[in-house]
Tab-separated table of C-alpha atoms in Angstrom:
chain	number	residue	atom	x	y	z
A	114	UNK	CA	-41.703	48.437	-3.709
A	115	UNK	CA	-44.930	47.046	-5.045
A	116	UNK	CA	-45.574	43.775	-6.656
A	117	UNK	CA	-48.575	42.467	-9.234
A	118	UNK	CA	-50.884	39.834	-8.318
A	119	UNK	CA	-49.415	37.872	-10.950
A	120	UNK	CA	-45.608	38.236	-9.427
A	121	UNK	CA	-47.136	37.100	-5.762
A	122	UNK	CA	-48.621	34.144	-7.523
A	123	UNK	CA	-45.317	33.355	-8.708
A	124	UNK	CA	-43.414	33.993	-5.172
A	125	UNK	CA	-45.561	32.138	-3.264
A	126	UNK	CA	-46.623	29.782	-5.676
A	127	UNK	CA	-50.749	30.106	-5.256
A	128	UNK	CA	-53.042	31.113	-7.946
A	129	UNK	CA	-54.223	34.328	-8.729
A	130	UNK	CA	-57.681	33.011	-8.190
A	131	UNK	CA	-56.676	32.296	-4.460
A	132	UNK	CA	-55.488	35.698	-4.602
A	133	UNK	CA	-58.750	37.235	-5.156
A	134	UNK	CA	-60.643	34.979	-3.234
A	135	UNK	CA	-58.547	36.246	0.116
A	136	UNK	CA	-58.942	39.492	-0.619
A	137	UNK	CA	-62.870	38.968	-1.380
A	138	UNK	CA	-63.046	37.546	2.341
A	139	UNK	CA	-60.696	39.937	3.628
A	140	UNK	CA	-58.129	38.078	4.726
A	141	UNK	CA	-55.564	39.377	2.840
A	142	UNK	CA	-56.549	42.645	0.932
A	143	UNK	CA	-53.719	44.476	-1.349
A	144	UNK	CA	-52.916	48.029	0.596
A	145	UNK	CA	-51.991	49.539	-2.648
A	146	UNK	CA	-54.350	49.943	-6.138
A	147	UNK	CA	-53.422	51.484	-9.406
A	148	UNK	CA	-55.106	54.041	-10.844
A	149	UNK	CA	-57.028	50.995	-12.966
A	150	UNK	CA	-57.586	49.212	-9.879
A	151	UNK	CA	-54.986	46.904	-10.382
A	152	UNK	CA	-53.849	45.097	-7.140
A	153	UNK	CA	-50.533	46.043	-5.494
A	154	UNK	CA	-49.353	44.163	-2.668
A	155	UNK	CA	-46.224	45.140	-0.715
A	156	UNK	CA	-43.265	43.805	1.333
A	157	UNK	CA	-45.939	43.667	4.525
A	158	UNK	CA	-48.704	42.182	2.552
A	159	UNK	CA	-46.364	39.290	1.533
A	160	UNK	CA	-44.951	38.808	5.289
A	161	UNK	CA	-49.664	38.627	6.046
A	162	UNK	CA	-49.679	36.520	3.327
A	163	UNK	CA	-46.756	34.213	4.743
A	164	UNK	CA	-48.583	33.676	7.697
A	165	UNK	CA	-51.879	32.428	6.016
A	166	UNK	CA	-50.068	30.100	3.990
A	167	UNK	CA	-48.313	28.617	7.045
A	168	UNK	CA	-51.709	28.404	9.410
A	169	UNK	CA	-53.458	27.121	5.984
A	170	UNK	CA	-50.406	24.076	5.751
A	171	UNK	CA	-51.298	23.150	9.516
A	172	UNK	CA	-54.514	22.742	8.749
A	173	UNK	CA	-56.806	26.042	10.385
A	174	UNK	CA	-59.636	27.010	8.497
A	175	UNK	CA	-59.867	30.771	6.510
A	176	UNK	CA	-61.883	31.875	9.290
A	177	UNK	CA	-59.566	31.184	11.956
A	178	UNK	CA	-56.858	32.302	10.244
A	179	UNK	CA	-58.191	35.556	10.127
A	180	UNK	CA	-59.005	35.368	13.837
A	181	UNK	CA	-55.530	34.550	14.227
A	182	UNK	CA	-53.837	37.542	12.167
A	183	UNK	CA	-56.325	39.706	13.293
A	184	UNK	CA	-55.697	39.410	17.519
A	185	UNK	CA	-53.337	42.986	17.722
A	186	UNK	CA	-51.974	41.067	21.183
A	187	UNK	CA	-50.195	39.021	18.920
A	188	UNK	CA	-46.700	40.134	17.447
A	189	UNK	CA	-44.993	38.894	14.732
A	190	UNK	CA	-42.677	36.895	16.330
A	191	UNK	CA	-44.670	35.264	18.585
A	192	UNK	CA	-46.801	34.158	15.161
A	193	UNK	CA	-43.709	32.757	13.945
A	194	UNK	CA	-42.993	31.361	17.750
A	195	UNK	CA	-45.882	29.527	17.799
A	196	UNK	CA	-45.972	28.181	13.960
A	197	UNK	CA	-42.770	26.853	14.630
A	198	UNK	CA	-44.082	24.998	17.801
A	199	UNK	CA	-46.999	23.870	16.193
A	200	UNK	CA	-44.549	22.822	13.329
A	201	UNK	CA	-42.676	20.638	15.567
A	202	UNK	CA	-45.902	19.030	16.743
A	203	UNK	CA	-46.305	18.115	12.788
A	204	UNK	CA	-42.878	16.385	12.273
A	205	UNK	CA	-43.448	14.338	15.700
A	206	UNK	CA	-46.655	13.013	14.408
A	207	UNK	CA	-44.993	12.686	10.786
A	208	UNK	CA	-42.575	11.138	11.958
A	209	UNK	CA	-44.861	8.278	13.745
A	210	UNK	CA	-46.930	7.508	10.753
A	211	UNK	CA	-43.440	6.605	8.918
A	212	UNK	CA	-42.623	4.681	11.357
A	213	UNK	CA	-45.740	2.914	11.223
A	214	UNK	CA	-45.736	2.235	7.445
A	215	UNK	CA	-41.950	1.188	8.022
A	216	UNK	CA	-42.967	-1.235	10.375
A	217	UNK	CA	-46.111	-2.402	7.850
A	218	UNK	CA	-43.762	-2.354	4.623
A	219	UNK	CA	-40.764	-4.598	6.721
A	220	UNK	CA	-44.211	-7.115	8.012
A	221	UNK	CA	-45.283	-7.265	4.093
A	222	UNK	CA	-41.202	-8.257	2.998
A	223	UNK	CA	-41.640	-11.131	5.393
A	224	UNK	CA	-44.852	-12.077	4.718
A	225	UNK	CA	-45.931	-11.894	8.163
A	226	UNK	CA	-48.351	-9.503	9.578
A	227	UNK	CA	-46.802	-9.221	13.034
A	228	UNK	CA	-45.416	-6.314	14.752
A	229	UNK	CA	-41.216	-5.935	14.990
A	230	UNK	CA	-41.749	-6.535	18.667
A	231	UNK	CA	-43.579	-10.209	17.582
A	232	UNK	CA	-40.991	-10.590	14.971
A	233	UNK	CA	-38.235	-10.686	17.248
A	234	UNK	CA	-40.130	-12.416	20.078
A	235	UNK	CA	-41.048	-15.211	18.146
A	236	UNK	CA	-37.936	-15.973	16.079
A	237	UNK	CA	-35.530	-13.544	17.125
A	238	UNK	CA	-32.297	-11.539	15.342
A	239	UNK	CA	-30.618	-13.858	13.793
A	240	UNK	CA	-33.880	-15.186	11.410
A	241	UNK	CA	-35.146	-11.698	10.941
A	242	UNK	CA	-31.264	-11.425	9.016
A	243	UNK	CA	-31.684	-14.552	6.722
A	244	UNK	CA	-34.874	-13.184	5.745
A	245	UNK	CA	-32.923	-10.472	4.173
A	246	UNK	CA	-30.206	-12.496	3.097
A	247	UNK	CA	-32.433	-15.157	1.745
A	248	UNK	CA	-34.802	-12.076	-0.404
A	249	UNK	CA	-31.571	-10.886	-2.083
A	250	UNK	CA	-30.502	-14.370	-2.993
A	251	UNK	CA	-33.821	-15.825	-4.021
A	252	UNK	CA	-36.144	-13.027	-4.241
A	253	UNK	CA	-36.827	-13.656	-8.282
A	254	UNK	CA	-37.635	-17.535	-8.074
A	255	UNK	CA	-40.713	-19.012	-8.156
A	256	UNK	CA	-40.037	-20.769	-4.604
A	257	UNK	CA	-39.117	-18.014	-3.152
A	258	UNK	CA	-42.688	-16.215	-4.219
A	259	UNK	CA	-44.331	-19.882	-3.031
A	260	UNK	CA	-43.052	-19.052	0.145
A	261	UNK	CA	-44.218	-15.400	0.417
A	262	UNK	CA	-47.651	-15.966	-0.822
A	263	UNK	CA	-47.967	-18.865	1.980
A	264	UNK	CA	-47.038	-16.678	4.772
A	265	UNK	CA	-48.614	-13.963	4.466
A	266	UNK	CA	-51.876	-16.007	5.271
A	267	UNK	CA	-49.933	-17.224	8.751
A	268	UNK	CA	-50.942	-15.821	12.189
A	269	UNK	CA	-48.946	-15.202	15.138
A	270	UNK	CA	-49.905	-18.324	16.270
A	271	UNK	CA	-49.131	-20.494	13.198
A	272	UNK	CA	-45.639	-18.854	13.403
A	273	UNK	CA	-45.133	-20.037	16.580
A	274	UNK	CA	-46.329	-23.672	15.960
A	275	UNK	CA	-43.779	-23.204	13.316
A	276	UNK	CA	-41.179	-21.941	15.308
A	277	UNK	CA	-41.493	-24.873	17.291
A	278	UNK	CA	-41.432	-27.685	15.157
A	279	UNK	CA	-37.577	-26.068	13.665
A	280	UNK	CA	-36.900	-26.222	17.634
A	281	UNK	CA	-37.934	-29.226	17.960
A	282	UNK	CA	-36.432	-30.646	14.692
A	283	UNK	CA	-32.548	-29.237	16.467
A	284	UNK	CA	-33.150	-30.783	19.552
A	285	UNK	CA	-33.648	-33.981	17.706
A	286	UNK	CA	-30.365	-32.807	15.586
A	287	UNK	CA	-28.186	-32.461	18.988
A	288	UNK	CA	-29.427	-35.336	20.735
A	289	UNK	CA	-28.389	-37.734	17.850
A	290	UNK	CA	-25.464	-35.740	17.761
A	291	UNK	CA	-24.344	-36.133	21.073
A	292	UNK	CA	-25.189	-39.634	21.710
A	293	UNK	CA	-22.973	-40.446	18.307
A	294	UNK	CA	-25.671	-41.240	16.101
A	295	UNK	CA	-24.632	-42.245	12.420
A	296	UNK	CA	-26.063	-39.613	10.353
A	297	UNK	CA	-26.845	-42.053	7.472
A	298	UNK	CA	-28.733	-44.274	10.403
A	299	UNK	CA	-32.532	-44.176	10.183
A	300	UNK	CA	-32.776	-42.268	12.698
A	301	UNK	CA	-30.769	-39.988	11.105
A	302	UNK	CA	-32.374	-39.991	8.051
A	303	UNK	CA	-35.714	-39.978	9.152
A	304	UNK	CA	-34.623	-36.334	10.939
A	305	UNK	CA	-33.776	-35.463	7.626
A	306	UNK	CA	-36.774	-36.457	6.047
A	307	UNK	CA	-39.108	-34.754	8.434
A	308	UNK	CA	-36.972	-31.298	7.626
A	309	UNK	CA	-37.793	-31.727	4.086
A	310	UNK	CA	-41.283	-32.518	5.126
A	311	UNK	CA	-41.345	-29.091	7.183
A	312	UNK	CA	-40.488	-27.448	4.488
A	313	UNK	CA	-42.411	-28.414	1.981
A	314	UNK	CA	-46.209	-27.918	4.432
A	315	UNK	CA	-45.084	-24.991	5.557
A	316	UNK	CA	-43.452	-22.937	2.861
A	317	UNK	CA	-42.489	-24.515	-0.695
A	318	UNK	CA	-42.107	-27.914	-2.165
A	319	UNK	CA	-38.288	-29.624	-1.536
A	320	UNK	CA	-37.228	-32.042	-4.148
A	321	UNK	CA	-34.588	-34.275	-2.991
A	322	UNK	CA	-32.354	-32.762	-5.043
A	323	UNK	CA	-33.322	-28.907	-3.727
A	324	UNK	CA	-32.462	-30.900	-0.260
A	325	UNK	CA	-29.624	-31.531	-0.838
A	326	UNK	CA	-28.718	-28.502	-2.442
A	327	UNK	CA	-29.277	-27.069	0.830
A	328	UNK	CA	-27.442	-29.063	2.690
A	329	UNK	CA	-24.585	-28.282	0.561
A	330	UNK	CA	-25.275	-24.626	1.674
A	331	UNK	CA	-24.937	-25.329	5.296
A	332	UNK	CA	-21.433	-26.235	5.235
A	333	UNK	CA	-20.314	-23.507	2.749
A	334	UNK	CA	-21.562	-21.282	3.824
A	335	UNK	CA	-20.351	-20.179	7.321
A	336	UNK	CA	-23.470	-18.408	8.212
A	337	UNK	CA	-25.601	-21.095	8.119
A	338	UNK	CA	-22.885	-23.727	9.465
A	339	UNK	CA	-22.792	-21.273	12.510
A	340	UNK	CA	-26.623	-21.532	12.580
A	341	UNK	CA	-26.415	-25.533	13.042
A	342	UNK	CA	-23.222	-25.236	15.172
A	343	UNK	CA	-24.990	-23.219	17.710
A	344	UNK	CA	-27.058	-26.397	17.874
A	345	UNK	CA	-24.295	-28.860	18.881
A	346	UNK	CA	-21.150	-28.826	17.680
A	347	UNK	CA	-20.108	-30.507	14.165
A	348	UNK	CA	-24.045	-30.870	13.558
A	349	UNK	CA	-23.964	-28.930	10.304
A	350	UNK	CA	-21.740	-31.444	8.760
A	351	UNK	CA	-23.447	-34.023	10.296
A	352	UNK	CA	-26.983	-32.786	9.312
A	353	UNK	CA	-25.579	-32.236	5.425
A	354	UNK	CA	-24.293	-36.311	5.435
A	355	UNK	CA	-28.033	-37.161	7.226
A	356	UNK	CA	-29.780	-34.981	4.177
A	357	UNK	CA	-27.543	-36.024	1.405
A	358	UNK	CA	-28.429	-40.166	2.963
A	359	UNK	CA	-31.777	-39.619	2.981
A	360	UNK	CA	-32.008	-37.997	-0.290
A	361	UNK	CA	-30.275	-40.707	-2.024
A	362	UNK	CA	-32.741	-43.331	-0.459
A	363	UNK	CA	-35.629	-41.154	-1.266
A	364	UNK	CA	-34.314	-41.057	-5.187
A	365	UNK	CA	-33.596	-44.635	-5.820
């Protein structure tokens, strides 16, 4: 069986210019002609032209292509042997560049331009989480865009100043905590008020009333109450009543 140049355009989906143009370099030349001089390619022509489209995908040239096909040493199979190693090769490298623009696309969500090894070394699982959490809640709102267009200008470094100052702001938490502080006590309050502060320089203006909003949130929900109760325990309840004081002051 014989097939047009037109029907092996179709099969293998190349033109009937590219056609030509490997037969012109003889690379792939039809081993049948009709009486008009039609080309007629057959079942081992296709299998040739098989093989050039699969060296011609990985990237060799026409010329070494035919150097390739041409080398009698070589059998089929080993052809197909070694496309499918180089193949492999391919999908390894493939597979890194995805993983690279993963790891760029999941940087550009959190608005920081540090690598996932950074990302967990500097504030580890548990914030990498309620960035999710906190996209899918808030990702529409203009505070939430506030606070994305803010840290994407932050460094490593600036995220670990930052880091530090919500570290610091818990110790502060479980020290008054522990030594039985009132939370509506100005020392209390003034903890508050330097959380709000924190906030607002480093990612998006808090209102007293956004405060204590928040504050709100970290005793309903048990997520975030977990969060503060990993800093001393009873200290979300006690950091909502210091929040809620210090918002009323700052409102009267």
């Amino acid at each position: 069986m014989s097939y047009s140049v037109g029907q092996v355009s179709r099969f293998a989906k190349v033109t009937v210019r590219t056609l030509h143009h490997y037969d012109e370099i003889k690379l792939l030349s039809p081993s049948h002609r009709t009486p008009s001089g039609y080309r007629r390619y057959d079942d081992a022509d296709l299998d040739r032209l098989q093989q050039v489209l699969f060296y011609r995908e990985l990237g060799f040239s026409l010329d070494d292509i035919a150097t390739i096909l041409d080398d009698s040493e070589v059998s089929p199979s080993e052809h197909l042997r070694r496309q499918r190693s180089l193949l492999l090769g391919r999908i390894d490298r493939l597979q890194e560049m995805v993983a690279s623009v993963e790891h760029a696309l999941e940087a550009r969500k959190m608005g920081i331009q540090l690598t996932p090894e950074e990302k967990f070394e500097v504030f580890g699982e548990d914030y990498v989480d309620h960035q999710d959490e906190a996209e899918q809640r808030w990702g529409d709102t203009d505070v939430w865009k506030e606070s994305q267009k803010r840290a994407a200008k932050y460094s490593k470094q600036d995220w670990v100043e930052i880091r530090a100052e919500g570290d610091a702001l818990n110790s502060r938490i479980a020290e008054a905590v522990a030594a039985g502080v009132a939370a509506d006590s100005e020392q209390g309050m003034q903890i508050a008020e330097d959380h709000r502060e924190h906030i607002t320089r480093r990612f998006f203006e808090v209102s007293y009333g956004m405060h204590r909003c928040m504050a709100d949130m970290y005793v309903a929900d048990p997520r975030f109450t977990e969060t503060y109760e990993k800093v001393a325990p009873g200290a979300a309840a006690w950091f909502r009543e210091a929040i809620v004081a210090n918002a009323d002051r700052g409102e009267r």
